[in-house]
Amino acid sequence: MDKVIIFDTTLRDGEQAAGASLNAQEKLEIARQLDKLGVDVIEVGFPASSPGDFEAVCLIAQEVRRPVICALSSADSGAVDKTWEAVKGAAHPRIHIFLSASDIHLSYQLKKSREDILKTSREMVARARNYLDDIEFSPMDATRAEPAYIYQILETVIDAGASTVNIPDTVGYTTPREFSDLMQGILSNVPNIRKAVLSAHCHNDLGLAVANSLEAIRVGARQVECTINGIGERAGNASLEEIVMALKTRHDFFGLTTGINTTQIYRMSRLVSELFGFPIQPNKAIIGANAFRHQSGIHQDGVLKRAITYEIMDPRSVGIPSSTLVLSKLSGRHAFRERLAELGYTLSEEALKHAFQGFKELADKKKEMTDRDIESLIAEELRTTTEVYHLDHVEVSCGDHSLPTATVRLIGPDGQSLADAALGTGPVDAVCKAINRIVGIPNELTEFTVKSVTEGIDAIGEVLIRIESEGVTYTGRGASTDIVVASAKAYMNALNRLLAAKGGSSNADSQN
Ligand code: KIV
Ligand code: ZN
């Protein structure tokens, strides 16, 4: 086999990143783009872990029909049954069962013997096999387990019906040489290994996730598990775009292909960054803002003479827009739609109408509208939250000799207009306090970041706010040329998510 199966776990392991919280519609949006990107398997969630995950898995299973739709399950009969319930509507369903395999996990966490683990692994794979053929098994913390024991587990689960066996470096501990030795050991010591696909799943705690994954592939793994932008638990997972572009750019070395349409990478990466609210560091390989920028005079000179002097990849091959066409307030709906299509967005008529209205309002304030401005506008359209309260008006007064004061007006659940005012330590604090006086739902603001979308004093400001309520994080985003307005939008967005999760009720409702 010279094709590597790309297994994307952005919606499962990626969603385990601290501060991540997507609703089912946003997950569906990402799954649709992963489909366009050409991934072979999408791991869409862990249905037994929460009702939200269960709902999202069911929805994506129904809607996204080409790739394999995989759902994670713990090695527990109730969880396996529930996972099947969630994923059974998929055209190509897969259940992925995991169970710890290292002595560290067995003695300190599970308090089980190696024999117990072997027995449970066999039983759970056999149970899933009653429902479907496509079953993946992962011995968790495999890289800190004894290799001979991993061989035994793999032989047992393949015998019970597992068709993919995945080797997780759960805590990002292994090194490239050690990991390829383990993979080679598996290929030579597990007698029935040819009946299954061998897979690698690496975490990035030592910054080695991509290197370890590529080593596994080099010695024979034919599935790799990764996430867009490398998001995931702690330091994250192996980054999909880095693995795919390494295989493509160094085809001379690896001799392997993937089914990925690399021109969709940029769009995919931006979507994940926007919806998760995780900015991309400028020097991030492949998709960072500086990844194709040449600063030094010698490099610029070389690139102008022939790009190959300092560029190993063509930026267009990862879908970085090359257009210099800039839209302005005179641009019509047609030009706007065309530009969106070039950037890879297809919006419904309703969403297009709304986005175009936003474009016109913004174009009145800015001379030129760049691709990043347009992406920021579209991101607002994609933030699908049921609006319990709508921000209708915000006004602040502040300065070095006045008390920051905000007045806000919201449209409430029954269409009533609700206004209030508050003082704060600064204008944003005052706005949030005024909103809280109306909505009245306890929450703690845990993160507030502002970034400018483009250079220039008239740039759009994007604000990201995370709030916490009863241990759950809700992320809100807002964009405007006025950062106080952007902050108000972001705070309302986070509160609406919190209210939607609680079924739309607030303290204000109970007081009324
Ligand atoms: O890192 C890990 O061990 C996992 C498993 C559930 C595969 O994510
Ligand atoms: Zn993982």
Short mmCIF file of C-alpha atoms and ligand atoms in Angstrom, two decimals:
data_model
loop_
_atom_site.label_atom_id
_atom_site.label_comp_id
_atom_site.label_asym_id
_atom_site.label_seq_id
_atom_site.Cartn_x
_atom_site.Cartn_y
_atom_site.Cartn_z
CA MET A 1 0.00 0.00 0.00
CA ASP A 2 1.45 3.33 -0.99
CA LYS A 3 -1.47 5.37 0.32
CA VAL A 4 -1.62 6.66 3.88
CA ILE A 5 -5.08 6.81 5.44
CA ILE A 6 -5.62 10.25 6.98
CA PHE A 7 -7.67 9.98 10.18
CA ASP A 8 -8.68 13.40 11.46
CA THR A 9 -9.53 13.74 15.15
CA THR A 10 -9.97 17.54 15.35
CA LEU A 11 -13.57 17.07 16.50
CA ARG A 12 -12.66 14.53 19.19
CA ASP A 13 -9.07 14.84 20.50
CA GLY A 14 -8.90 18.43 19.18
CA GLU A 15 -12.04 19.27 21.10
CA GLN A 16 -10.35 18.00 24.26
CA ALA A 17 -8.08 21.08 24.12
CA ALA A 18 -8.56 23.35 27.12
CA GLY A 19 -11.09 26.08 26.32
CA ALA A 20 -12.58 24.33 23.25
CA SER A 21 -16.36 24.20 23.07
CA LEU A 22 -18.22 23.82 19.79
CA ASN A 23 -21.90 23.26 19.25
CA ALA A 24 -23.24 20.53 16.94
CA GLN A 25 -23.76 22.91 13.98
CA GLU A 26 -20.19 24.18 14.18
CA LYS A 27 -18.90 20.61 14.33
CA LEU A 28 -20.96 19.82 11.26
CA GLU A 29 -19.45 22.82 9.45
CA ILE A 30 -15.96 21.53 10.24
CA ALA A 31 -16.87 17.96 9.25
CA ARG A 32 -18.15 19.22 5.87
CA GLN A 33 -14.88 21.03 5.23
CA LEU A 34 -12.90 17.93 6.31
CA ASP A 35 -14.91 16.05 3.71
CA LYS A 36 -13.89 18.63 1.06
CA LEU A 37 -10.30 18.37 2.25
CA GLY A 38 -10.48 14.66 1.41
CA VAL A 39 -9.73 13.07 4.81
CA ASP A 40 -10.47 9.33 4.86
CA VAL A 41 -11.77 9.03 8.42
CA ILE A 42 -13.30 11.71 10.65
CA GLU A 43 -13.40 10.98 14.37
CA VAL A 44 -16.40 13.05 15.33
CA GLY A 45 -16.71 12.61 19.08
CA PHE A 46 -17.07 10.45 22.16
CA PRO A 47 -20.85 9.88 22.32
CA ALA A 48 -20.95 8.22 25.74
CA SER A 49 -19.12 11.16 27.32
CA SER A 50 -21.88 13.78 27.01
CA PRO A 51 -25.32 14.37 25.43
CA GLY A 52 -23.75 17.17 23.32
CA ASP A 53 -21.22 14.76 21.81
CA PHE A 54 -23.92 12.16 21.21
CA GLU A 55 -26.07 14.71 19.34
CA ALA A 56 -23.13 15.97 17.23
CA VAL A 57 -22.08 12.43 16.26
CA CYS A 58 -25.65 11.52 15.19
CA LEU A 59 -25.93 14.73 13.14
CA ILE A 60 -22.61 14.32 11.32
CA ALA A 61 -23.25 10.60 10.74
CA GLN A 62 -26.46 11.55 8.90
CA GLU A 63 -25.06 14.49 6.96
CA VAL A 64 -21.51 13.62 5.88
CA ARG A 65 -21.64 10.54 3.70
CA ARG A 66 -18.30 10.05 1.87
CA PRO A 67 -15.70 9.53 4.64
CA VAL A 68 -15.71 6.93 7.38
CA ILE A 69 -17.39 8.45 10.44
CA CYS A 70 -15.71 7.21 13.57
CA ALA A 71 -16.83 7.58 17.20
CA LEU A 72 -14.70 6.89 20.26
CA SER A 73 -15.79 4.50 23.00
CA SER A 74 -14.35 3.46 26.32
CA ALA A 75 -14.05 -0.32 26.85
CA ASP A 76 -17.34 -0.68 28.61
CA SER A 77 -20.40 -2.50 27.30
CA GLY A 78 -22.80 0.44 27.94
CA ALA A 79 -20.44 2.82 26.14
CA VAL A 80 -19.99 0.50 23.14
CA ASP A 81 -23.78 0.16 22.77
CA LYS A 82 -24.30 3.91 23.07
CA THR A 83 -21.53 4.61 20.56
CA TRP A 84 -23.22 2.33 18.06
CA GLU A 85 -26.53 4.14 18.63
CA ALA A 86 -24.83 7.44 17.75
CA VAL A 87 -22.85 6.29 14.71
CA LYS A 88 -25.15 3.73 13.14
CA GLY A 89 -26.76 6.27 10.78
CA ALA A 90 -23.42 6.83 8.98
CA ALA A 91 -22.84 5.52 5.46
CA HIS A 92 -19.47 4.16 6.68
CA PRO A 93 -19.48 3.88 10.50
CA ARG A 94 -16.49 2.97 12.69
CA ILE A 95 -16.23 2.39 16.45
CA HIS A 96 -12.89 3.18 18.09
CA ILE A 97 -12.40 1.45 21.45
CA PHE A 98 -9.57 2.41 23.79
CA LEU A 99 -8.22 0.88 26.98
CA SER A 100 -5.07 1.65 28.96
CA ALA A 101 -2.12 -0.70 28.46
CA SER A 102 0.80 0.69 30.47
CA ASP A 103 1.57 -0.61 33.95
CA ILE A 104 1.53 3.01 35.13
CA HIS A 105 -2.13 3.36 34.10
CA LEU A 106 -3.05 -0.17 35.19
CA SER A 107 -1.71 0.13 38.72
CA TYR A 108 -2.36 3.79 39.54
CA GLN A 109 -5.52 4.55 37.58
CA LEU A 110 -7.47 1.40 36.70
CA LYS A 111 -6.20 -0.93 39.46
CA LYS A 112 -6.50 -3.85 37.03
CA SER A 113 -4.17 -6.67 36.03
CA ARG A 114 -2.78 -7.21 32.55
CA GLU A 115 -5.03 -10.28 32.29
CA ASP A 116 -8.10 -8.15 33.06
CA ILE A 117 -7.15 -5.73 30.27
CA LEU A 118 -6.69 -8.53 27.73
CA LYS A 119 -10.06 -10.02 28.64
CA THR A 120 -11.96 -6.72 28.51
CA SER A 121 -10.29 -5.73 25.22
CA ARG A 122 -11.31 -9.00 23.59
CA GLU A 123 -14.87 -8.81 24.94
CA MET A 124 -15.47 -5.19 23.92
CA VAL A 125 -14.15 -5.65 20.38
CA ALA A 126 -16.30 -8.79 20.06
CA ARG A 127 -19.32 -6.84 21.35
CA ALA A 128 -18.78 -4.05 18.79
CA ARG A 129 -18.30 -6.72 16.11
CA ASN A 130 -21.94 -7.72 16.63
CA TYR A 131 -22.86 -4.29 15.29
CA LEU A 132 -20.33 -3.58 12.53
CA ASP A 133 -17.11 -4.68 10.80
CA ASP A 134 -15.05 -1.50 11.00
CA ILE A 135 -13.54 -1.51 14.49
CA GLU A 136 -10.44 0.28 15.70
CA PHE A 137 -8.66 -0.52 18.93
CA SER A 138 -6.12 1.64 20.83
CA PRO A 139 -4.00 0.40 23.75
CA MET A 140 -3.73 3.73 25.56
CA ASP A 141 -0.30 4.92 26.74
CA ALA A 142 1.25 2.26 24.48
CA THR A 143 4.64 3.96 24.31
CA ARG A 144 5.14 3.56 28.08
CA ALA A 145 3.94 -0.05 28.08
CA GLU A 146 6.07 -3.15 27.66
CA PRO A 147 6.26 -3.86 23.89
CA ALA A 148 5.72 -7.62 24.38
CA TYR A 149 2.45 -6.87 26.19
CA ILE A 150 1.35 -4.53 23.38
CA TYR A 151 1.99 -7.36 20.87
CA GLN A 152 -0.23 -9.63 22.97
CA ILE A 153 -3.06 -7.10 23.16
CA LEU A 154 -2.93 -6.42 19.43
CA GLU A 155 -3.00 -10.12 18.57
CA THR A 156 -6.01 -10.57 20.88
CA VAL A 157 -8.06 -7.66 19.49
CA ILE A 158 -7.31 -8.50 15.85
CA ASP A 159 -8.39 -12.04 16.60
CA ALA A 160 -11.63 -10.63 18.09
CA GLY A 161 -12.30 -8.59 14.92
CA ALA A 162 -10.45 -5.26 15.11
CA SER A 163 -9.63 -4.05 11.59
CA THR A 164 -7.39 -1.12 12.64
CA VAL A 165 -4.94 -1.13 15.53
CA ASN A 166 -3.78 2.27 16.64
CA ILE A 167 -0.68 2.97 18.73
CA PRO A 168 -1.16 6.08 20.86
CA ASP A 169 1.74 8.02 22.30
CA THR A 170 -0.82 9.35 24.76
CA VAL A 171 1.50 11.59 26.77
CA GLY A 172 3.87 12.60 23.95
CA TYR A 173 6.78 10.74 25.53
CA THR A 174 8.36 8.75 22.74
CA THR A 175 11.14 9.76 20.31
CA PRO A 176 11.23 9.11 16.54
CA ARG A 177 13.73 6.22 16.73
CA GLU A 178 12.00 4.57 19.67
CA PHE A 179 8.58 4.86 18.01
CA SER A 180 9.72 3.39 14.71
CA ASP A 181 11.35 0.51 16.66
CA LEU A 182 8.01 -0.14 18.38
CA MET A 183 6.15 -0.08 15.07
CA GLN A 184 8.66 -2.44 13.45
CA GLY A 185 8.45 -4.70 16.52
CA ILE A 186 4.67 -4.84 16.07
CA LEU A 187 4.97 -5.65 12.36
CA SER A 188 7.37 -8.51 13.05
CA ASN A 189 5.95 -9.92 16.31
CA VAL A 190 2.16 -9.77 16.02
CA PRO A 191 1.34 -12.87 13.96
CA ASN A 192 -2.01 -11.62 12.57
CA ILE A 193 -0.98 -7.95 12.04
CA ARG A 194 -1.50 -8.19 8.25
CA LYS A 195 -5.24 -8.60 8.89
CA ALA A 196 -5.38 -5.03 10.27
CA VAL A 197 -4.23 -1.53 9.39
CA LEU A 198 -1.48 -0.25 11.69
CA SER A 199 -2.04 3.33 12.83
CA ALA A 200 -0.09 6.00 14.75
CA HIS A 201 -1.53 8.61 17.13
CA CYS A 202 1.03 11.05 18.53
CA HIS A 203 0.84 13.88 21.04
CA ASN A 204 3.11 16.88 21.00
CA ASP A 205 4.31 17.29 24.60
CA LEU A 206 7.97 17.25 23.50
CA GLY A 207 7.25 18.85 20.12
CA LEU A 208 7.85 15.49 18.40
CA ALA A 209 4.33 14.51 17.31
CA VAL A 210 4.84 15.06 13.57
CA ALA A 211 8.36 13.57 13.55
CA ASN A 212 7.13 10.48 15.42
CA SER A 213 4.14 10.09 13.09
CA LEU A 214 6.34 10.33 10.00
CA GLU A 215 8.74 7.74 11.41
CA ALA A 216 5.81 5.38 12.02
CA ILE A 217 4.67 5.88 8.44
CA ARG A 218 8.19 5.38 7.10
CA VAL A 219 8.40 1.92 8.66
CA GLY A 220 4.93 0.72 7.67
CA ALA A 221 2.03 2.40 9.53
CA ARG A 222 -0.66 3.14 6.96
CA GLN A 223 -3.05 5.24 9.01
CA VAL A 224 -2.07 8.41 10.83
CA GLU A 225 -4.21 10.23 13.37
CA CYS A 226 -3.89 14.01 13.42
CA THR A 227 -5.71 17.30 13.87
CA ILE A 228 -5.99 20.55 11.96
CA ASN A 229 -3.50 23.14 13.27
CA GLY A 230 -2.26 20.42 15.66
CA ILE A 231 -4.89 21.29 18.28
CA GLY A 232 -5.63 18.80 21.06
CA GLU A 233 -5.06 17.84 24.70
CA ARG A 234 -2.23 19.79 26.39
CA ALA A 235 0.39 20.58 23.69
CA GLY A 236 -1.89 19.07 21.05
CA ASN A 237 -1.77 16.28 18.47
CA ALA A 238 0.28 15.79 15.32
CA SER A 239 -0.71 18.43 12.82
CA LEU A 240 -2.51 17.16 9.71
CA GLU A 241 -1.21 19.87 7.41
CA GLU A 242 2.41 19.25 8.42
CA ILE A 243 2.21 15.48 7.92
CA VAL A 244 0.39 15.76 4.60
CA MET A 245 2.72 18.41 3.20
CA ALA A 246 5.80 16.49 4.38
CA LEU A 247 4.56 13.40 2.51
CA LYS A 248 3.78 15.46 -0.58
CA THR A 249 6.87 17.67 -0.63
CA ARG A 250 9.19 14.75 0.18
CA HIS A 251 7.54 12.17 -2.03
CA ASP A 252 11.07 11.40 -3.22
CA PHE A 253 11.86 10.19 0.32
CA PHE A 254 8.60 8.59 1.50
CA GLY A 255 7.18 7.38 -1.82
CA LEU A 256 3.67 7.62 -0.35
CA THR A 257 0.48 9.50 -1.19
CA THR A 258 -2.66 10.68 0.61
CA GLY A 259 -6.16 11.47 -0.61
CA ILE A 260 -5.91 15.06 0.64
CA ASN A 261 -6.76 17.96 -1.65
CA THR A 262 -4.01 20.19 -0.28
CA THR A 263 -5.50 23.35 -1.80
CA GLN A 264 -8.22 23.12 0.89
CA ILE A 265 -5.68 23.25 3.74
CA TYR A 266 -5.61 27.01 4.24
CA ARG A 267 -9.40 27.31 4.30
CA MET A 268 -9.67 24.32 6.67
CA SER A 269 -7.09 25.76 9.01
CA ARG A 270 -8.78 29.18 9.16
CA LEU A 271 -12.17 27.60 9.82
CA VAL A 272 -10.84 25.56 12.73
CA SER A 273 -8.99 28.55 14.14
CA GLU A 274 -12.10 30.76 13.90
CA LEU A 275 -14.60 28.28 15.28
CA PHE A 276 -12.39 26.97 18.10
CA GLY A 277 -11.14 30.47 18.89
CA PHE A 278 -7.48 29.36 18.81
CA PRO A 279 -5.27 31.79 16.90
CA ILE A 280 -2.46 30.39 14.74
CA GLN A 281 1.08 31.38 15.69
CA PRO A 282 2.70 33.40 12.87
CA ASN A 283 5.63 30.99 12.44
CA LYS A 284 3.43 27.85 12.37
CA ALA A 285 4.62 25.56 9.56
CA ILE A 286 2.46 25.48 6.41
CA ILE A 287 -0.35 27.82 7.53
CA GLY A 288 1.24 30.50 9.76
CA ALA A 289 1.06 34.08 8.47
CA ASN A 290 4.86 34.09 8.04
CA ALA A 291 5.19 30.59 6.55
CA PHE A 292 5.70 31.97 3.05
CA ARG A 293 7.01 35.45 3.87
CA HIS A 294 10.61 36.29 3.09
CA GLN A 295 12.13 39.05 5.17
CA SER A 296 15.86 39.02 4.51
CA GLY A 297 17.14 40.84 1.43
CA ILE A 298 19.12 37.84 0.19
CA HIS A 299 16.07 35.58 0.43
CA GLN A 300 13.81 38.13 -1.28
CA ASP A 301 16.34 38.51 -4.06
CA GLY A 302 16.48 34.72 -4.56
CA VAL A 303 12.70 34.28 -4.54
CA LEU A 304 12.23 37.08 -7.06
CA LYS A 305 14.74 35.39 -9.36
CA ARG A 306 13.30 31.88 -8.91
CA ALA A 307 10.93 30.84 -6.07
CA ILE A 308 12.64 27.45 -5.71
CA THR A 309 15.73 29.17 -4.22
CA TYR A 310 14.03 29.61 -0.83
CA GLU A 311 10.56 28.07 -1.23
CA ILE A 312 10.10 24.30 -0.97
CA MET A 313 6.34 24.52 -1.47
CA ASP A 314 4.16 26.71 -3.64
CA PRO A 315 1.82 28.68 -1.33
CA ARG A 316 -0.98 28.04 -3.84
CA SER A 317 -0.60 24.28 -3.26
CA VAL A 318 -1.98 24.77 0.28
CA GLY A 319 -4.67 27.16 -0.94
CA ILE A 320 -3.23 30.46 0.25
CA PRO A 321 -5.23 32.98 -1.79
CA SER A 322 -3.06 34.66 -4.40
CA SER A 323 -5.59 37.23 -5.52
CA THR A 324 -4.65 40.87 -5.22
CA LEU A 325 -8.19 41.91 -6.06
CA VAL A 326 -9.39 44.21 -3.32
CA LEU A 327 -13.08 44.91 -2.86
CA SER A 328 -14.40 48.32 -1.87
CA LYS A 329 -17.77 49.90 -1.06
CA LEU A 330 -18.44 50.18 -4.79
CA SER A 331 -18.18 46.40 -5.28
CA GLY A 332 -21.49 44.73 -5.98
CA ARG A 333 -23.09 41.56 -4.69
CA HIS A 334 -21.79 39.62 -7.68
CA ALA A 335 -18.13 40.53 -7.04
CA PHE A 336 -18.64 39.73 -3.37
CA ARG A 337 -20.09 36.30 -4.16
CA GLU A 338 -17.24 35.59 -6.64
CA ARG A 339 -14.62 36.51 -4.06
CA LEU A 340 -16.30 34.25 -1.51
CA ALA A 341 -16.27 31.38 -3.99
CA GLU A 342 -12.56 31.94 -4.65
CA LEU A 343 -11.95 31.80 -0.91
CA GLY A 344 -13.87 28.52 -0.79
CA TYR A 345 -17.12 29.68 0.85
CA THR A 346 -20.56 28.79 -0.40
CA LEU A 347 -23.25 30.45 1.66
CA SER A 348 -27.01 29.98 1.56
CA GLU A 349 -28.94 32.87 -0.08
CA GLU A 350 -30.03 34.05 3.37
CA ALA A 351 -26.51 33.99 4.82
CA LEU A 352 -25.13 35.66 1.68
CA LYS A 353 -27.69 38.46 1.97
CA HIS A 354 -26.76 39.02 5.59
CA ALA A 355 -23.01 38.85 4.93
CA PHE A 356 -23.34 41.27 2.01
CA GLN A 357 -25.15 43.74 4.24
CA GLY A 358 -22.29 43.43 6.76
CA PHE A 359 -19.82 43.91 3.92
CA LYS A 360 -21.49 47.15 2.81
CA GLU A 361 -21.59 48.51 6.36
CA LEU A 362 -17.93 47.70 6.86
CA ALA A 363 -16.89 48.97 3.44
CA ASP A 364 -18.40 52.32 4.36
CA LYS A 365 -15.91 52.55 7.21
CA LYS A 366 -12.86 51.01 5.48
CA LYS A 367 -11.38 52.07 2.16
CA GLU A 368 -10.36 48.60 1.05
CA MET A 369 -11.69 45.20 2.00
CA THR A 370 -9.03 42.49 2.02
CA ASP A 371 -9.52 38.71 2.07
CA ARG A 372 -8.92 38.66 5.83
CA ASP A 373 -11.68 41.25 6.33
CA ILE A 374 -14.03 39.09 4.29
CA GLU A 375 -13.04 35.96 6.20
CA SER A 376 -13.76 37.76 9.45
CA LEU A 377 -17.24 38.72 8.20
CA ILE A 378 -17.97 35.17 7.09
CA ALA A 379 -16.78 33.77 10.40
CA GLU A 380 -19.62 35.77 11.99
CA GLU A 381 -22.09 34.03 9.68
CA LEU A 382 -20.69 30.64 10.69
CA ARG A 383 -21.00 31.26 14.42
CA THR A 384 -24.30 29.53 14.64
CA THR A 385 -25.67 30.24 18.08
CA THR A 386 -29.31 30.47 18.89
CA GLU A 387 -29.62 34.07 19.98
CA VAL A 388 -31.61 34.20 23.20
CA TYR A 389 -30.67 37.88 23.60
CA HIS A 390 -29.74 40.09 20.66
CA LEU A 391 -27.39 43.07 21.10
CA ASP A 392 -29.33 46.02 19.73
CA HIS A 393 -27.38 49.05 20.90
CA VAL A 394 -24.21 49.80 22.81
CA GLU A 395 -22.84 53.16 23.85
CA VAL A 396 -19.91 54.03 26.10
CA SER A 397 -18.41 57.11 27.61
CA CYS A 398 -14.81 56.94 28.79
CA GLY A 399 -11.59 58.90 28.91
CA ASP A 400 -8.76 59.79 31.26
CA HIS A 401 -10.97 62.05 33.44
CA SER A 402 -14.31 60.24 33.36
CA LEU A 403 -15.78 57.11 34.88
CA PRO A 404 -16.23 54.49 32.18
CA THR A 405 -19.97 54.11 31.71
CA ALA A 406 -21.88 51.87 29.32
CA THR A 407 -25.49 51.81 28.23
CA VAL A 408 -26.76 48.72 26.40
CA ARG A 409 -30.05 47.70 24.90
CA LEU A 410 -30.82 44.04 24.22
CA ILE A 411 -33.77 42.41 22.51
CA GLY A 412 -34.93 39.66 24.86
CA PRO A 413 -36.39 36.20 24.19
CA ASP A 414 -39.94 37.51 23.72
CA GLY A 415 -38.91 40.42 21.53
CA GLN A 416 -39.00 42.92 24.42
CA SER A 417 -36.48 45.76 24.45
CA LEU A 418 -34.37 45.73 27.64
CA ALA A 419 -31.97 48.56 28.52
CA ASP A 420 -29.57 49.11 31.40
CA ALA A 421 -26.36 50.96 32.28
CA ALA A 422 -23.31 50.30 34.44
CA LEU A 423 -19.97 51.72 35.49
CA GLY A 424 -16.78 49.70 35.07
CA THR A 425 -13.01 49.83 35.43
CA GLY A 426 -12.86 50.40 31.66
CA PRO A 427 -15.35 50.60 28.78
CA VAL A 428 -15.36 46.83 28.12
CA ASP A 429 -15.87 46.02 31.79
CA ALA A 430 -18.73 48.54 31.90
CA VAL A 431 -20.36 46.97 28.82
CA CYS A 432 -20.13 43.44 30.28
CA LYS A 433 -21.56 44.63 33.60
CA ALA A 434 -24.47 46.38 31.88
CA ILE A 435 -25.21 43.24 29.85
CA ASN A 436 -25.02 41.12 33.01
CA ARG A 437 -27.54 43.38 34.75
CA ILE A 438 -30.06 42.47 32.04
CA VAL A 439 -29.23 38.79 31.43
CA GLY A 440 -28.47 37.95 35.06
CA ILE A 441 -26.78 34.60 34.59
CA PRO A 442 -23.74 33.98 36.84
CA ASN A 443 -20.49 33.53 34.91
CA GLU A 444 -16.82 34.30 35.21
CA LEU A 445 -14.86 35.90 32.39
CA THR A 446 -11.67 33.81 32.03
CA GLU A 447 -10.13 35.07 28.79
CA PHE A 448 -10.30 38.26 26.78
CA THR A 449 -8.18 38.83 23.67
CA VAL A 450 -8.30 41.46 20.95
CA LYS A 451 -6.49 41.15 17.68
CA SER A 452 -6.52 43.20 14.56
CA VAL A 453 -7.43 41.36 11.38
CA THR A 454 -5.24 43.43 9.07
CA GLU A 455 -2.68 46.18 9.38
CA GLY A 456 -3.80 49.79 9.47
CA ILE A 457 -5.65 52.02 11.89
CA ASP A 458 -9.01 51.23 10.25
CA ALA A 459 -8.57 47.46 10.71
CA ILE A 460 -11.33 45.21 12.02
CA GLY A 461 -10.76 44.19 15.64
CA GLU A 462 -11.63 40.61 16.51
CA VAL A 463 -12.42 39.91 20.14
CA LEU A 464 -12.48 36.50 21.75
CA ILE A 465 -14.04 36.02 25.15
CA ARG A 466 -14.24 32.84 27.20
CA ILE A 467 -16.57 32.62 30.17
CA GLU A 468 -17.02 29.81 32.65
CA SER A 469 -20.19 28.67 34.34
CA GLU A 470 -20.44 25.56 36.54
CA GLY A 471 -17.06 24.32 35.28
CA VAL A 472 -17.98 24.56 31.59
CA THR A 473 -16.28 27.00 29.21
CA TYR A 474 -18.21 28.96 26.57
CA THR A 475 -16.37 30.85 23.83
CA GLY A 476 -17.73 33.97 22.17
CA ARG A 477 -16.33 35.99 19.30
CA GLY A 478 -17.20 39.32 17.77
CA ALA A 479 -15.74 41.58 15.11
CA SER A 480 -16.09 45.28 14.39
CA THR A 481 -13.94 48.28 13.52
CA ASP A 482 -14.89 49.46 17.04
CA ILE A 483 -13.31 47.16 19.62
CA VAL A 484 -15.86 48.03 22.32
CA VAL A 485 -18.66 46.95 19.98
CA ALA A 486 -16.65 43.82 19.05
CA SER A 487 -16.27 43.06 22.77
CA ALA A 488 -20.00 43.50 23.39
CA LYS A 489 -20.76 41.15 20.47
CA ALA A 490 -18.25 38.58 21.75
CA TYR A 491 -19.64 38.69 25.27
CA MET A 492 -23.23 38.32 24.00
CA ASN A 493 -22.10 35.43 21.80
CA ALA A 494 -20.56 33.61 24.80
CA LEU A 495 -23.63 34.31 26.98
CA ASN A 496 -26.00 33.09 24.27
CA ARG A 497 -24.04 29.84 24.08
CA LEU A 498 -24.28 29.46 27.83
CA LEU A 499 -28.02 30.18 27.72
CA ALA A 500 -28.55 27.78 24.81
CA ALA A 501 -26.75 25.03 26.75
CA LYS A 502 -29.03 25.67 29.71
CA GLY A 503 -32.13 25.54 27.56
CA GLY A 504 -32.52 29.30 27.17
CA SER A 505 -33.33 30.25 30.75
CA SER A 506 -31.63 33.03 32.70
CA ASN A 507 -31.96 34.54 36.15
CA ALA A 508 -33.77 37.40 34.50
CA ASP A 509 -36.50 34.92 33.46
CA SER A 510 -36.93 33.66 37.00
CA GLN A 511 -37.04 37.22 38.37
CA ASN A 512 -39.75 38.26 35.89
O1 KIV B 1 -4.03 9.86 23.14
C1 KIV B 1 -4.72 8.84 23.28
O2 KIV B 1 -4.33 7.85 23.89
C2 KIV B 1 -6.07 8.88 22.73
C3 KIV B 1 -6.78 7.57 22.65
C4 KIV B 1 -8.19 7.68 23.07
C5 KIV B 1 -6.62 7.00 21.27
O3 KIV B 1 -6.54 9.90 22.28
ZN ZN B 2 -4.95 11.36 21.89
#
